[in-house]
C-alpha positions as a printed NumPy array, in Angstrom:
array([[  8.857, -69.206, -29.596],
       [  8.638, -69.691, -25.825],
       [  5.472, -68.465, -24.114],
       [  6.605, -66.254, -21.171],
       [  3.461, -67.076, -19.177],
       [  4.073, -70.825, -19.489],
       [  7.744, -70.358, -18.612],
       [  6.819, -68.352, -15.504],
       [  4.329, -70.993, -14.403],
       [  6.856, -73.8  , -14.912],
       [  9.478, -72.088, -12.731],
       [  6.883, -71.147, -10.086],
       [  5.399, -74.634,  -9.915],
       [  8.835, -76.297,  -9.769],
       [  9.84 , -74.065,  -6.866],
       [  6.624, -74.873,  -5.01 ],
       [  6.498, -78.636,  -5.662],
       [  9.443, -80.003,  -3.707],
       [ 10.662, -82.741,  -3.274],
       [ 10.739, -84.079,  -6.802],
       [ 11.807, -87.19 ,  -8.67 ],
       [ 15.26 , -87.082, -10.274],
       [ 15.71 , -89.198, -13.404],
       [ 19.12 , -90.278, -14.677],
       [ 20.022, -92.568, -17.547],
       [ 21.381, -95.96 , -16.512],
       [ 22.71 , -97.767, -19.566],
       [ 19.675, -98.456, -21.73 ],
       [ 17.275, -97.737, -18.878],
       [ 16.388, -94.988, -16.463],
       [ 16.826, -94.607, -12.717],
       [ 14.402, -92.531, -10.655],
       [ 14.878, -91.34 ,  -7.086],
       [ 13.424, -88.63 ,  -4.819],
       [ 15.539, -85.525,  -4.173],
       [ 15.133, -82.025,  -2.769],
       [ 15.611, -79.466,  -5.494],
       [ 16.717, -75.863,  -5.045],
       [ 15.108, -73.977,  -7.897],
       [ 16.953, -70.769,  -8.788],
       [ 15.375, -69.157, -11.8  ],
       [ 17.605, -66.09 , -11.525],
       [ 20.588, -68.407, -12.031],
       [ 18.889, -70.517, -14.694],
       [ 19.598, -73.589, -12.588],
       [ 18.206, -76.202, -10.258],
       [ 20.556, -77.53 ,  -7.58 ],
       [ 20.509, -80.946,  -5.935],
       [ 22.824, -81.981,  -3.111],
       [ 24.248, -85.485,  -3.159],
       [ 26.906, -87.519,  -1.448],
       [ 29.504, -89.502,  -3.346],
       [ 27.888, -92.842,  -2.428],
       [ 25.447, -94.526,  -4.751],
       [ 25.401, -94.549,  -8.516],
       [ 23.749, -91.275,  -9.535],
       [ 27.039, -89.403,  -9.948],
       [ 28.438, -92.157, -12.179],
       [ 25.231, -92.129, -14.216],
       [ 25.433, -88.349, -14.694],
       [ 29.069, -88.568, -15.753],
       [ 28.156, -91.238, -18.32 ],
       [ 25.148, -89.262, -19.597],
       [ 24.497, -85.758, -18.218],
       [ 20.959, -85.558, -19.659],
       [ 18.537, -85.701, -16.699],
       [ 14.933, -84.955, -15.85 ],
       [ 13.241, -83.568, -12.747],
       [  9.572, -84.465, -12.22 ],
       [  7.572, -82.331,  -9.777],
       [  4.002, -83.15 ,  -8.72 ],
       [  1.153, -82.126,  -6.483],
       [ -1.486, -84.755,  -7.085],
       [ -4.025, -83.002,  -4.826],
       [ -3.938, -79.916,  -7.063],
       [ -3.368, -82.03 , -10.165],
       [ -0.25 , -79.968, -10.998],
       [  2.777, -81.54 , -12.662],
       [  6.005, -80.216, -14.154],
       [  8.791, -82.129, -15.897],
       [ 12.052, -80.322, -16.605],
       [ 14.691, -81.851, -18.867],
       [ 18.227, -80.548, -18.643],
       [ 21.941, -81.127, -18.497],
       [ 23.596, -81.91 , -15.161],
       [ 27.058, -81.042, -13.926],
       [ 28.65 , -82.331, -10.715],
       [ 30.98 , -80.222,  -8.581],
       [ 32.535, -80.269,  -5.154],
       [ 31.548, -76.697,  -4.281],
       [ 31.21 , -75.928,  -0.551],
       [ 30.372, -72.263,  -1.293],
       [ 27.364, -73.203,  -3.457],
       [ 26.398, -75.925,  -0.968],
       [ 26.302, -73.248,   1.756],
       [ 24.284, -70.988,  -0.554],
       [ 21.547, -73.592,  -1.144],
       [ 21.821, -75.257,   2.291],
       [ 18.677, -75.927,   4.309],
       [ 18.581, -76.811,   7.987],
       [ 17.112, -80.232,   7.134],
       [ 20.222, -81.051,   5.055],
       [ 22.117, -81.685,   8.302],
       [ 20.188, -84.948,   8.563],
       [ 21.839, -86.265,   5.399],
       [ 25.136, -84.411,   5.017],
       [ 26.015, -82.974,   8.473],
       [ 27.605, -79.839,   6.966],
       [ 27.945, -78.004,   3.644],
       [ 31.695, -78.476,   4.116],
       [ 31.373, -82.266,   4.091],
       [ 34.149, -83.526,   1.765],
       [ 31.768, -86.173,   0.353],
       [ 29.098, -83.609,  -0.562],
       [ 28.545, -82.757,  -4.231],
       [ 26.387, -80.115,  -5.838],
       [ 24.541, -81.247,  -8.949],
       [ 23.642, -78.279, -11.131],
       [ 20.88 , -78.899, -13.642],
       [ 20.626, -76.372, -16.474],
       [ 17.107, -76.724, -17.918],
       [ 16.696, -77.28 , -21.653],
       [ 12.958, -77.858, -22.022],
       [  9.947, -78.401, -19.81 ],
       [  6.331, -79.424, -19.791],
       [  3.526, -78.634, -17.377],
       [  0.12 , -80.011, -16.619],
       [ -1.746, -77.284, -14.743],
       [ -4.718, -78.596, -12.807],
       [ -5.857, -75.203, -11.55 ],
       [ -8.289, -75.144, -14.481],
       [ -9.816, -78.568, -13.891],
       [-13.059, -79.345, -15.603],
       [-15.152, -81.714, -13.518],
       [-18.425, -83.087, -14.841],
       [-19.993, -85.967, -12.967],
       [-17.303, -88.574, -12.287],
       [-15.177, -87.388, -15.194],
       [-12.171, -85.142, -14.52 ],
       [-10.277, -83.654, -17.399],
       [ -7.06 , -81.676, -17.519],
       [ -7.705, -78.611, -19.582],
       [ -4.194, -77.243, -19.844],
       [ -0.955, -78.827, -20.953],
       [  1.938, -76.789, -22.31 ],
       [  5.515, -77.447, -23.373],
       [  8.423, -75.076, -23.882],
       [ 11.424, -76.058, -25.931],
       [ 13.652, -73.537, -24.198],
       [ 13.318, -72.776, -20.458],
       [ 14.912, -69.445, -19.648]])
């Protein structure tokens, strides 16, 4: 059974901790790169904008299982979300998740080379450092939780 409190904290932390690292499968290995994620809990999705250059779209088509790793090392907060990615050319959704800073990379949400990657979360894990126990020089995480279904 999924703990609603843990689920809420995962979504909240993911929304707060942007950018994140996006992990795709590359043959027998993994490929990790920084991206800006648009976390939309009400849609049960996380959106990432990408152009058609590079290899991440090919990697997703070959294996749509991906991970998003969010971190705030100062607060000692970390969230990893595993999910299934889908790629679409969707100018309407690109406009919906568009940020002013996206113009730097994509010029416009109507860019014909722009793709929206939709990640539907399957499971997630958090390391919440808000309850840090510090004694002398020893710091210990006191809370780690995993949900097998992120809704």
